[in-house]
Short mmCIF file of N, CA, C and O in Angstrom, two decimals:
data_model
loop_
_atom_site.label_atom_id
_atom_site.label_comp_id
_atom_site.label_asym_id
_atom_site.label_seq_id
_atom_site.Cartn_x
_atom_site.Cartn_y
_atom_site.Cartn_z
N MET A 29 0.72 -0.95 -0.06
CA MET A 29 -0.26 0.12 -0.39
C MET A 29 1.09 1.61 0.04
O MET A 29 1.91 1.50 1.04
N ASP A 30 0.90 2.31 -0.75
CA ASP A 30 1.36 3.36 -0.71
C ASP A 30 0.92 4.54 -0.09
O ASP A 30 -0.40 3.90 0.62
N ILE A 31 1.54 5.67 0.00
CA ILE A 31 1.11 6.24 1.02
C ILE A 31 -0.34 7.36 0.11
O ILE A 31 -1.47 7.95 1.01
N TRP A 32 -0.30 7.43 -1.07
CA TRP A 32 -1.64 8.00 -1.74
C TRP A 32 -3.04 7.10 -1.29
O TRP A 32 -4.03 7.31 -0.95
N GLU A 33 -2.87 5.60 -1.12
CA GLU A 33 -3.79 4.67 -0.68
C GLU A 33 -3.80 4.86 0.67
O GLU A 33 -5.11 4.98 1.23
N THR A 34 -3.30 4.70 1.53
CA THR A 34 -3.38 5.03 2.77
C THR A 34 -4.05 6.39 3.03
O THR A 34 -5.00 6.37 4.10
N LEU A 35 -3.58 7.72 2.70
CA LEU A 35 -4.64 8.89 3.01
C LEU A 35 -5.68 9.01 2.34
O LEU A 35 -6.67 9.01 3.20
N TYR A 36 -5.98 7.99 1.11
CA TYR A 36 -7.31 7.94 0.49
C TYR A 36 -8.26 7.05 1.28
O TYR A 36 -9.23 7.51 1.72
N LEU A 37 -8.03 5.97 2.01
CA LEU A 37 -8.56 4.93 3.04
C LEU A 37 -8.78 6.32 3.86
O LEU A 37 -10.31 5.66 5.09
N LYS A 38 -8.01 7.02 4.88
CA LYS A 38 -8.37 7.45 6.06
C LYS A 38 -9.10 8.65 5.77
O LYS A 38 -9.99 8.88 6.86
N ALA A 39 -9.47 9.10 4.63
CA ALA A 39 -9.91 10.60 4.32
C ALA A 39 -11.85 9.39 4.08
O ALA A 39 -12.64 9.88 4.33
N LYS A 40 -11.37 8.59 3.18
CA LYS A 40 -12.89 7.76 2.92
C LYS A 40 -13.69 7.18 4.46
O LYS A 40 -14.86 7.68 4.67
N GLU A 41 -13.05 6.78 5.69
CA GLU A 41 -13.63 6.93 6.35
C GLU A 41 -14.31 7.95 7.22
O GLU A 41 -15.42 7.92 7.55
N GLN A 42 -14.24 9.04 6.49
CA GLN A 42 -15.03 10.41 7.15
C GLN A 42 -15.76 10.82 6.12
O GLN A 42 -16.69 11.55 6.40
N TYR A 43 -16.16 9.89 5.37
CA TYR A 43 -17.10 10.23 4.15
C TYR A 43 -18.20 9.97 4.78
O TYR A 43 -18.65 8.85 4.31
N HIS A 44 -19.48 10.37 4.80
CA HIS A 44 -20.55 10.31 5.46
C HIS A 44 -21.89 11.39 5.55
O HIS A 44 -21.99 11.93 6.48
N PRO A 45 -22.28 11.55 4.16
CA PRO A 45 -23.17 12.82 4.67
C PRO A 45 -24.08 12.67 5.08
O PRO A 45 -24.54 11.96 5.23
N GLU A 46 -24.54 14.16 6.16
CA GLU A 46 -25.11 14.40 6.89
C GLU A 46 -25.61 15.54 7.47
O GLU A 46 -25.03 16.50 7.73
N GLU A 47 -26.90 15.52 7.50
CA GLU A 47 -27.43 17.10 7.87
C GLU A 47 -27.41 17.17 9.23
O GLU A 47 -27.79 16.13 10.24
N VAL A 48 -26.55 18.04 9.65
CA VAL A 48 -26.43 18.27 11.17
C VAL A 48 -27.67 18.62 11.66
O VAL A 48 -28.03 18.37 13.24
N SER A 49 -28.13 19.82 11.32
CA SER A 49 -29.36 20.47 11.65
C SER A 49 -30.07 20.96 10.73
O SER A 49 -29.39 20.90 9.55
N PRO A 50 -30.96 21.62 10.82
CA PRO A 50 -31.70 22.16 9.50
C PRO A 50 -30.59 23.35 8.71
O PRO A 50 -31.12 23.53 7.57
N PHE A 51 -29.65 23.98 9.30
CA PHE A 51 -28.77 24.75 8.80
C PHE A 51 -27.50 24.33 8.60
O PHE A 51 -26.58 25.10 7.45
N VAL A 52 -27.04 23.15 8.54
CA VAL A 52 -25.44 22.62 9.35
C VAL A 52 -25.64 21.07 8.32
O VAL A 52 -26.23 20.38 8.56
N TYR A 53 -24.67 21.34 7.17
CA TYR A 53 -24.88 19.66 6.38
C TYR A 53 -23.16 19.16 6.78
O TYR A 53 -22.10 20.34 6.42
N ALA A 54 -22.59 18.12 6.50
CA ALA A 54 -21.39 17.78 6.74
C ALA A 54 -21.00 16.39 6.14
O ALA A 54 -21.67 15.88 6.02
N HIS A 55 -19.42 16.63 6.19
CA HIS A 55 -18.91 14.92 5.72
C HIS A 55 -19.24 14.54 4.63
O HIS A 55 -19.05 13.61 4.12
N HIS A 56 -19.41 15.43 3.31
CA HIS A 56 -19.89 15.51 2.02
C HIS A 56 -18.14 15.97 1.08
O HIS A 56 -18.48 15.06 -0.18
N VAL A 57 -17.35 16.35 1.85
CA VAL A 57 -16.15 16.10 0.97
C VAL A 57 -15.12 16.14 2.32
O VAL A 57 -15.56 16.33 3.39
N VAL A 58 -13.92 15.56 1.94
CA VAL A 58 -13.37 14.55 2.85
C VAL A 58 -11.99 14.84 2.61
O VAL A 58 -11.72 15.23 1.10
N CYS A 59 -10.96 14.85 3.59
CA CYS A 59 -9.75 15.20 3.35
C CYS A 59 -8.62 14.47 4.25
O CYS A 59 -8.86 14.33 5.33
N ALA A 60 -7.40 14.38 3.70
CA ALA A 60 -6.59 13.49 4.36
C ALA A 60 -5.19 14.19 3.95
O ALA A 60 -4.62 14.43 2.93
N LEU A 61 -4.45 14.23 4.78
CA LEU A 61 -2.90 14.98 4.78
C LEU A 61 -2.24 14.49 5.26
O LEU A 61 -2.25 13.91 6.37
N GLU A 62 -1.15 14.59 4.69
CA GLU A 62 0.49 13.89 5.55
C GLU A 62 1.28 15.04 5.89
O GLU A 62 1.45 15.65 5.38
N SER A 63 1.05 14.98 7.49
CA SER A 63 2.31 16.28 8.10
C SER A 63 3.60 16.13 7.77
O SER A 63 4.26 14.80 7.22
N GLU A 64 4.32 16.82 7.80
CA GLU A 64 6.00 17.33 7.52
C GLU A 64 6.87 15.86 8.53
O GLU A 64 7.80 15.06 7.71
N SER A 65 6.15 15.67 9.75
CA SER A 65 6.27 14.28 10.35
C SER A 65 6.17 12.98 10.01
O SER A 65 6.53 12.18 10.67
N GLY A 66 5.59 12.79 8.98
CA GLY A 66 4.97 11.79 8.60
C GLY A 66 3.56 11.40 9.10
O GLY A 66 2.66 10.22 8.27
N GLU A 67 3.00 12.38 10.30
CA GLU A 67 1.80 11.60 10.51
C GLU A 67 0.37 11.99 9.72
O GLU A 67 0.49 12.81 9.00
N ILE A 68 -0.91 11.23 9.93
CA ILE A 68 -1.78 11.49 9.11
C ILE A 68 -2.81 12.16 9.32
O ILE A 68 -3.35 11.80 10.43
N TYR A 69 -3.63 13.37 9.13
CA TYR A 69 -4.57 14.02 9.83
C TYR A 69 -5.89 14.19 8.88
O TYR A 69 -5.60 13.67 7.16
N THR A 70 -7.04 14.21 9.52
CA THR A 70 -8.22 14.29 8.30
C THR A 70 -8.95 15.10 9.00
O THR A 70 -8.46 15.76 9.49
N GLY A 71 -9.75 15.59 8.08
CA GLY A 71 -10.80 16.58 8.16
C GLY A 71 -12.54 16.22 7.26
O GLY A 71 -11.95 15.44 6.30
N PHE A 72 -13.56 16.84 7.01
CA PHE A 72 -14.20 16.67 6.50
C PHE A 72 -14.96 18.01 6.02
O PHE A 72 -14.62 19.13 7.44
N CYS A 73 -15.81 18.44 5.42
CA CYS A 73 -16.41 19.81 5.34
C CYS A 73 -17.49 20.01 6.05
O CYS A 73 -18.50 19.30 6.36
N ILE A 74 -17.52 21.39 6.49
CA ILE A 74 -18.73 21.59 7.35
C ILE A 74 -19.39 23.09 6.33
O ILE A 74 -19.02 23.88 6.56
N GLU A 75 -20.79 22.86 6.25
CA GLU A 75 -21.60 23.76 5.28
C GLU A 75 -22.19 24.40 6.15
O GLU A 75 -23.22 23.35 6.74
N SER A 76 -22.64 25.34 6.11
CA SER A 76 -24.16 26.09 6.90
C SER A 76 -24.78 27.07 5.79
O SER A 76 -24.36 27.49 4.79
N CYS A 77 -26.12 27.61 6.66
CA CYS A 77 -26.69 28.40 5.80
C CYS A 77 -25.77 29.82 5.37
O CYS A 77 -25.91 30.67 4.71
N SER A 78 -24.87 30.34 6.28
CA SER A 78 -24.27 31.44 6.16
C SER A 78 -22.90 31.11 5.65
O SER A 78 -22.08 30.54 6.51
N GLY A 79 -22.26 31.29 4.76
CA GLY A 79 -21.08 31.01 3.66
C GLY A 79 -19.80 31.12 4.68
O GLY A 79 -18.84 30.46 4.87
N VAL A 80 -19.87 32.30 5.37
CA VAL A 80 -18.68 32.67 6.13
C VAL A 80 -18.50 31.73 7.34
O VAL A 80 -17.67 32.08 7.85
N LEU A 81 -19.50 30.88 7.50
CA LEU A 81 -19.41 29.80 8.73
C LEU A 81 -18.85 28.64 8.37
O LEU A 81 -18.36 27.95 8.56
N ASP A 82 -18.69 28.69 6.66
CA ASP A 82 -18.41 27.43 6.41
C ASP A 82 -16.89 26.78 6.42
O ASP A 82 -15.97 27.75 6.72
N LEU A 83 -16.53 25.55 6.44
CA LEU A 83 -15.07 24.93 6.69
C LEU A 83 -14.99 24.00 5.74
O LEU A 83 -15.70 22.99 5.78
N CYS A 84 -13.77 24.60 4.82
CA CYS A 84 -13.53 22.97 3.92
C CYS A 84 -13.00 21.87 4.73
O CYS A 84 -12.18 21.90 5.98
N ALA A 85 -12.83 20.74 3.75
CA ALA A 85 -12.05 19.47 4.33
C ALA A 85 -10.94 19.72 4.65
O ALA A 85 -10.29 19.20 5.89
N GLU A 86 -9.83 20.53 3.59
CA GLU A 86 -8.64 20.61 3.55
C GLU A 86 -8.50 21.56 4.75
O GLU A 86 -7.09 21.41 5.50
N ARG A 87 -8.97 22.62 4.86
CA ARG A 87 -8.54 23.52 5.94
C ARG A 87 -9.03 23.05 7.80
O ARG A 87 -8.00 23.00 8.52
N THR A 88 -10.08 21.99 7.51
CA THR A 88 -10.26 21.21 8.84
C THR A 88 -9.00 20.72 9.36
O THR A 88 -8.61 20.30 9.97
N ALA A 89 -8.52 19.51 8.03
CA ALA A 89 -7.52 18.72 8.43
C ALA A 89 -6.38 19.39 9.04
O ALA A 89 -5.46 18.85 9.69
N ALA A 90 -5.96 20.62 7.97
CA ALA A 90 -4.93 21.43 8.53
C ALA A 90 -4.95 21.88 9.86
O ALA A 90 -4.30 21.71 10.84
N LEU A 91 -6.01 22.20 10.24
CA LEU A 91 -6.68 22.80 11.88
C LEU A 91 -6.22 21.64 12.36
O LEU A 91 -5.56 21.78 13.73
N ASN A 92 -6.61 20.71 12.11
CA ASN A 92 -6.82 19.31 13.17
C ASN A 92 -5.18 19.01 13.40
O ASN A 92 -4.72 18.71 14.49
N MET A 93 -4.15 19.21 12.33
CA MET A 93 -2.72 18.86 12.38
C MET A 93 -2.19 19.67 13.46
O MET A 93 -1.79 19.73 14.31
N TYR A 94 -2.44 20.97 13.28
CA TYR A 94 -1.55 22.26 13.90
C TYR A 94 -2.36 22.28 15.43
O TYR A 94 -1.67 22.64 16.44
N ILE A 95 -3.68 21.79 15.49
CA ILE A 95 -4.19 21.98 16.90
C ILE A 95 -3.70 20.34 17.70
O ILE A 95 -3.28 21.01 19.12
N GLN A 96 -3.46 19.79 17.06
CA GLN A 96 -3.04 18.00 17.89
C GLN A 96 -1.58 18.19 17.95
O GLN A 96 -1.16 17.39 18.62
N SER A 97 -0.89 18.98 17.35
CA SER A 97 0.75 18.82 17.09
C SER A 97 1.54 19.75 16.94
O SER A 97 2.97 20.15 17.22
N GLY A 98 0.70 20.93 16.63
CA GLY A 98 1.18 22.40 16.33
C GLY A 98 2.18 22.21 15.15
O GLY A 98 2.96 23.51 14.75
N GLN A 99 2.13 21.24 14.22
CA GLN A 99 3.15 21.33 12.83
C GLN A 99 2.40 21.97 12.01
O GLN A 99 0.82 22.42 11.85
N THR A 100 3.07 22.79 10.74
CA THR A 100 2.29 23.66 9.76
C THR A 100 2.65 23.11 8.53
O THR A 100 2.37 24.00 7.71
N VAL A 101 3.72 22.04 8.18
CA VAL A 101 4.06 21.55 7.00
C VAL A 101 3.32 20.82 6.60
O VAL A 101 3.22 19.53 7.38
N ILE A 102 2.45 20.69 5.40
CA ILE A 102 2.09 19.38 4.64
C ILE A 102 3.15 18.68 3.90
O ILE A 102 3.01 19.56 2.80
N LYS A 103 3.05 17.74 3.74
CA LYS A 103 3.70 17.14 2.49
C LYS A 103 2.78 16.50 1.52
O LYS A 103 3.01 16.56 0.14
N ARG A 104 1.75 15.96 2.05
CA ARG A 104 0.72 15.26 0.74
C ARG A 104 -0.70 15.70 1.29
O ARG A 104 -0.66 15.42 2.32
N LEU A 105 -1.71 15.88 0.39
CA LEU A 105 -2.72 15.91 0.59
C LEU A 105 -3.77 15.51 -0.59
O LEU A 105 -3.73 15.58 -1.44
N ILE A 106 -4.96 14.76 -0.09
CA ILE A 106 -5.68 14.06 -0.77
C ILE A 106 -7.35 14.80 -0.17
O ILE A 106 -7.24 14.91 1.08
N ALA A 107 -8.26 15.06 -1.10
CA ALA A 107 -9.54 15.43 -0.92
C ALA A 107 -10.44 14.97 -2.01
O ALA A 107 -10.06 15.14 -3.21
N PHE A 108 -11.80 14.73 -1.78
CA PHE A 108 -12.71 14.72 -2.65
C PHE A 108 -13.98 14.13 -1.91
O PHE A 108 -14.60 14.20 -0.69
N ARG A 109 -14.89 14.07 -2.85
CA ARG A 109 -16.26 13.54 -2.23
C ARG A 109 -16.97 12.22 -2.47
O ARG A 109 -16.30 11.72 -1.37
N ASP A 110 -17.41 11.81 -3.41
CA ASP A 110 -18.00 10.44 -2.76
C ASP A 110 -16.84 9.30 -4.10
O ASP A 110 -17.10 8.26 -3.59
N LYS A 111 -15.90 9.77 -4.38
CA LYS A 111 -14.76 9.33 -5.00
C LYS A 111 -13.11 9.81 -5.19
O LYS A 111 -13.53 11.22 -5.48
N ALA A 112 -12.48 8.97 -5.15
CA ALA A 112 -11.20 9.33 -5.47
C ALA A 112 -11.30 10.82 -6.73
O ALA A 112 -12.07 10.45 -7.40
N PRO A 113 -10.31 11.45 -6.60
CA PRO A 113 -9.79 12.66 -7.78
C PRO A 113 -9.58 11.76 -8.75
O PRO A 113 -8.96 10.69 -8.33
N PHE A 114 -10.17 12.16 -9.89
CA PHE A 114 -9.94 11.56 -11.08
C PHE A 114 -9.33 12.69 -12.49
O PHE A 114 -10.26 12.36 -13.68
N GLY A 115 -8.90 14.12 -11.70
CA GLY A 115 -8.53 14.51 -12.88
C GLY A 115 -9.64 15.66 -13.11
O GLY A 115 -10.72 15.75 -12.30
N GLU A 116 -9.59 16.59 -14.11
CA GLU A 116 -10.53 17.63 -14.99
C GLU A 116 -10.94 18.31 -13.61
O GLU A 116 -12.22 18.54 -13.55
N GLY A 117 -10.13 18.41 -12.50
CA GLY A 117 -10.33 19.71 -11.23
C GLY A 117 -10.65 19.09 -10.47
O GLY A 117 -10.90 19.61 -9.23
N SER A 118 -11.22 17.60 -10.26
CA SER A 118 -11.57 17.20 -8.84
C SER A 118 -10.57 17.04 -8.24
O SER A 118 -9.33 17.03 -8.21
N GLY A 119 -10.93 17.15 -6.70
CA GLY A 119 -9.75 16.86 -5.65
C GLY A 119 -9.55 18.27 -5.35
O GLY A 119 -8.05 18.33 -4.20
N MET A 120 -9.34 19.41 -6.00
CA MET A 120 -8.80 20.36 -6.00
C MET A 120 -9.08 21.47 -4.81
O MET A 120 -10.29 22.03 -4.76
N PRO A 121 -8.45 21.94 -4.11
CA PRO A 121 -8.44 22.74 -2.68
C PRO A 121 -8.96 24.13 -3.77
O PRO A 121 -8.40 24.78 -4.58
N CYS A 122 -9.99 24.86 -2.69
CA CYS A 122 -10.38 26.19 -3.50
C CYS A 122 -9.47 27.14 -2.77
O CYS A 122 -8.28 26.81 -2.36
N GLY A 123 -9.81 28.19 -3.37
CA GLY A 123 -8.90 29.27 -3.46
C GLY A 123 -8.63 29.80 -1.89
O GLY A 123 -7.53 30.01 -1.42
N ALA A 124 -9.61 29.99 -1.22
CA ALA A 124 -9.33 29.99 0.23
C ALA A 124 -8.57 29.17 0.82
O ALA A 124 -7.80 29.16 1.68
N CYS A 125 -8.64 27.53 0.45
CA CYS A 125 -7.51 27.02 1.47
C CYS A 125 -6.17 26.62 0.64
O CYS A 125 -4.95 26.67 1.09
N ARG A 126 -6.37 27.04 -0.50
CA ARG A 126 -4.79 27.53 -1.61
C ARG A 126 -4.00 28.51 -0.19
O ARG A 126 -3.21 28.64 -0.20
N GLU A 127 -5.00 29.79 -0.43
CA GLU A 127 -4.33 31.03 0.09
C GLU A 127 -3.93 30.52 1.80
O GLU A 127 -2.52 30.56 2.30
N PHE A 128 -4.91 29.91 2.80
CA PHE A 128 -4.78 29.53 4.06
C PHE A 128 -2.95 28.49 4.16
O PHE A 128 -2.24 28.96 5.15
N PHE A 129 -3.09 27.56 3.16
CA PHE A 129 -1.77 26.61 2.99
C PHE A 129 -0.64 27.48 2.69
O PHE A 129 0.86 27.43 3.86
N MET A 130 -0.59 28.23 2.02
CA MET A 130 0.53 29.10 1.65
C MET A 130 0.67 29.91 2.89
O MET A 130 1.88 30.51 3.54
N GLN A 131 -0.28 30.69 3.62
CA GLN A 131 -0.33 31.53 4.52
C GLN A 131 0.68 30.42 6.31
O GLN A 131 1.52 31.50 6.72
N LEU A 132 0.09 29.47 6.29
CA LEU A 132 0.51 28.87 6.91
C LEU A 132 1.84 28.85 7.11
O LEU A 132 2.75 28.74 8.04
N ASN A 133 2.31 28.14 6.04
CA ASN A 133 3.73 28.22 6.09
C ASN A 133 4.52 28.26 4.48
O ASN A 133 4.20 27.30 3.91
N LEU A 134 5.43 28.58 4.38
CA LEU A 134 5.93 28.81 3.09
C LEU A 134 6.17 27.21 2.85
O LEU A 134 6.37 26.99 1.12
N LYS A 135 6.80 26.71 3.10
CA LYS A 135 7.14 25.07 2.56
C LYS A 135 6.26 24.64 1.99
O LYS A 135 6.17 23.87 1.53
N ASN A 136 5.13 24.98 2.46
CA ASN A 136 4.05 23.95 1.85
C ASN A 136 3.80 24.31 0.70
O ASN A 136 2.69 23.91 -0.56
N LYS A 137 4.10 25.24 -0.21
CA LYS A 137 4.28 25.23 -1.63
C LYS A 137 4.79 24.01 -2.37
O LYS A 137 4.37 23.93 -3.30
N ASP A 138 5.56 23.09 -1.83
CA ASP A 138 5.92 21.95 -2.11
C ASP A 138 5.08 21.10 -1.72
O ASP A 138 5.30 19.89 -2.61
N MET A 139 4.03 21.05 -1.31
CA MET A 139 3.27 20.21 -0.79
C MET A 139 2.75 19.31 -1.99
O MET A 139 2.01 20.15 -3.20
N GLU A 140 2.44 18.20 -2.36
CA GLU A 140 1.54 17.53 -3.13
C GLU A 140 0.48 17.51 -3.10
O GLU A 140 -0.43 17.00 -2.02
N ILE A 141 -0.51 17.47 -4.15
CA ILE A 141 -1.93 17.57 -3.93
C ILE A 141 -2.27 16.63 -5.22
O ILE A 141 -2.08 17.06 -5.97
N MET A 142 -3.34 15.51 -4.64
CA MET A 142 -3.94 14.35 -5.80
C MET A 142 -4.84 15.17 -6.50
O MET A 142 -5.51 15.86 -6.66
N VAL A 143 -4.16 14.73 -7.73
CA VAL A 143 -4.90 15.59 -9.01
C VAL A 143 -6.18 14.07 -9.46
O VAL A 143 -7.45 14.20 -9.79
N ASP A 144 -5.04 12.87 -9.90
CA ASP A 144 -6.06 12.06 -10.14
C ASP A 144 -5.41 10.73 -9.60
O ASP A 144 -4.36 10.28 -9.89
N TYR A 145 -6.18 10.24 -8.79
CA TYR A 145 -5.97 8.89 -7.76
C TYR A 145 -5.38 7.88 -8.97
O TYR A 145 -4.11 7.25 -8.15
N GLU A 146 -6.34 7.37 -9.46
CA GLU A 146 -5.73 6.02 -10.41
C GLU A 146 -4.44 6.08 -11.51
O GLU A 146 -3.66 5.65 -11.10
N LYS A 147 -4.37 7.54 -11.77
CA LYS A 147 -2.55 7.97 -12.52
C LYS A 147 -1.79 8.47 -11.55
O LYS A 147 -0.86 8.23 -11.88
N ARG A 148 -1.93 8.54 -10.28
CA ARG A 148 -1.00 8.97 -9.29
C ARG A 148 -0.30 10.45 -9.54
O ARG A 148 0.31 10.75 -9.63
N GLU A 149 -1.30 11.28 -10.23
CA GLU A 149 -1.15 12.54 -10.73
C GLU A 149 -1.09 13.80 -9.71
O GLU A 149 -2.48 13.88 -9.05
N THR A 150 0.08 14.20 -9.68
CA THR A 150 -0.48 15.41 -8.47
C THR A 150 0.10 16.70 -8.87
O THR A 150 1.06 16.48 -10.02
N VAL A 151 -0.25 17.68 -8.29
CA VAL A 151 0.57 19.02 -9.09
C VAL A 151 1.17 19.47 -7.08
O VAL A 151 0.53 19.40 -6.48
N THR A 152 1.96 20.95 -7.20
CA THR A 152 2.52 21.26 -6.14
C THR A 152 1.29 22.59 -5.81
O THR A 152 0.84 23.22 -7.04
N LEU A 153 1.36 22.96 -4.63
CA LEU A 153 0.51 24.44 -4.19
C LEU A 153 1.13 25.42 -5.25
O LEU A 153 0.39 26.12 -5.31
N GLU A 154 2.58 25.39 -4.97
CA GLU A 154 3.41 26.23 -6.15
C GLU A 154 2.93 26.61 -7.62
O GLU A 154 2.88 27.74 -8.04
N GLN A 155 2.43 25.55 -7.69
CA GLN A 155 1.97 25.49 -9.15
C GLN A 155 0.45 25.81 -9.46
O GLN A 155 0.11 26.45 -10.45
N LEU A 156 -0.27 25.79 -8.23
CA LEU A 156 -1.38 26.25 -8.53
C LEU A 156 -1.73 27.93 -8.43
O LEU A 156 -2.34 28.56 -8.21
N LEU A 157 -0.23 28.25 -6.97
CA LEU A 157 -0.47 29.77 -7.08
C LEU A 157 1.07 30.09 -7.37
O LEU A 157 2.17 30.32 -6.67
N PRO A 158 1.62 30.33 -8.82
CA PRO A 158 2.80 30.56 -9.16
C PRO A 158 3.47 32.34 -8.88
O PRO A 158 4.47 31.91 -8.72
N ASP A 159 2.68 32.81 -8.72
CA ASP A 159 3.30 34.36 -8.28
C ASP A 159 2.14 34.61 -7.41
O ASP A 159 1.45 35.94 -7.07
N TRP A 160 2.67 33.82 -5.96
CA TRP A 160 1.67 34.34 -4.90
C TRP A 160 2.03 35.84 -4.45
O TRP A 160 2.97 35.64 -4.14
N TRP A 161 1.19 36.58 -4.15
CA TRP A 161 0.71 38.07 -3.78
C TRP A 161 2.25 37.95 -2.39
O TRP A 161 2.66 39.18 -1.92
N GLY A 162 1.53 37.18 -1.39
CA GLY A 162 2.35 36.89 0.03
C GLY A 162 3.94 36.86 0.18
O GLY A 162 4.81 37.02 1.18
N MET A 163 4.39 36.17 -1.12
CA MET A 163 6.12 35.75 -0.86
C MET A 163 6.75 36.98 -0.76
O MET A 163 8.03 36.45 -0.19
N TYR A 164 6.31 38.22 -0.70
CA TYR A 164 7.41 39.16 -0.29
C TYR A 164 7.77 39.47 1.07
O TYR A 164 8.68 39.65 1.71
N ARG A 165 6.36 39.04 1.72
CA ARG A 165 6.60 39.21 3.62
C ARG A 165 7.34 38.11 3.85
O ARG A 165 8.05 37.99 4.57
N TYR A 166 7.52 36.66 3.14
CA TYR A 166 8.38 36.07 3.87
C TYR A 166 9.80 36.10 3.36
O TYR A 166 10.82 36.22 4.21
N THR A 167 9.70 36.81 2.28
CA THR A 167 11.25 36.97 1.83
C THR A 167 12.14 38.35 2.82
O THR A 167 13.07 38.33 3.12
N ASN A 168 11.20 39.16 3.09
CA ASN A 168 11.50 40.43 3.83
C ASN A 168 11.93 40.02 5.25
O ASN A 168 12.62 40.28 5.92
N ARG A 169 10.79 39.11 5.58
CA ARG A 169 11.04 38.63 7.20
C ARG A 169 12.25 37.86 7.32
O ARG A 169 13.35 37.91 8.25
N GLU A 170 12.63 37.05 6.50
CA GLU A 170 14.00 36.05 6.13
C GLU A 170 15.46 37.28 6.11
O GLU A 170 16.21 36.75 6.73
N SER A 171 15.18 38.17 5.16
CA SER A 171 16.15 39.06 5.05
C SER A 171 16.40 39.96 6.58
O SER A 171 17.83 40.92 6.61
N ASN A 172 15.05 40.35 7.05
CA ASN A 172 15.16 41.07 8.61
C ASN A 172 15.93 40.20 9.88
O ASN A 172 16.45 40.82 10.82
N GLN A 173 15.87 38.79 9.64
CA GLN A 173 16.30 38.12 10.72
C GLN A 173 17.94 38.18 10.64
O GLN A 173 19.16 38.14 10.28
#
């Protein structure tokens, strides 16, 4: 079993769409990520009637990683709905998640994101955000230390 199958199976455990209340729906998008230390963390999407209260599966997994271990670097990530990513944009983190990962730690630019599970095709976060606006803050921070 390779790391991608391990991540897929861990995320799949979280997939069981449910209505939490008349206002909240959850577990319909799931995610598993591998941290820099090799630990695996999972998350699921939580949507409400008010979009600002929503949490994507990817950010939930990253927050679980940070809360449970203090880590901020992600090596690999897989996210999906009812089936593994199959290309054509499936499994891709939204813009808010991409931004969060870059702000969380610059090393996350190298994280692998599963695009097509069967083909084991991945992209890096840096490929998705090639001219990221916040790079200058990391650059200025390093030069001032």
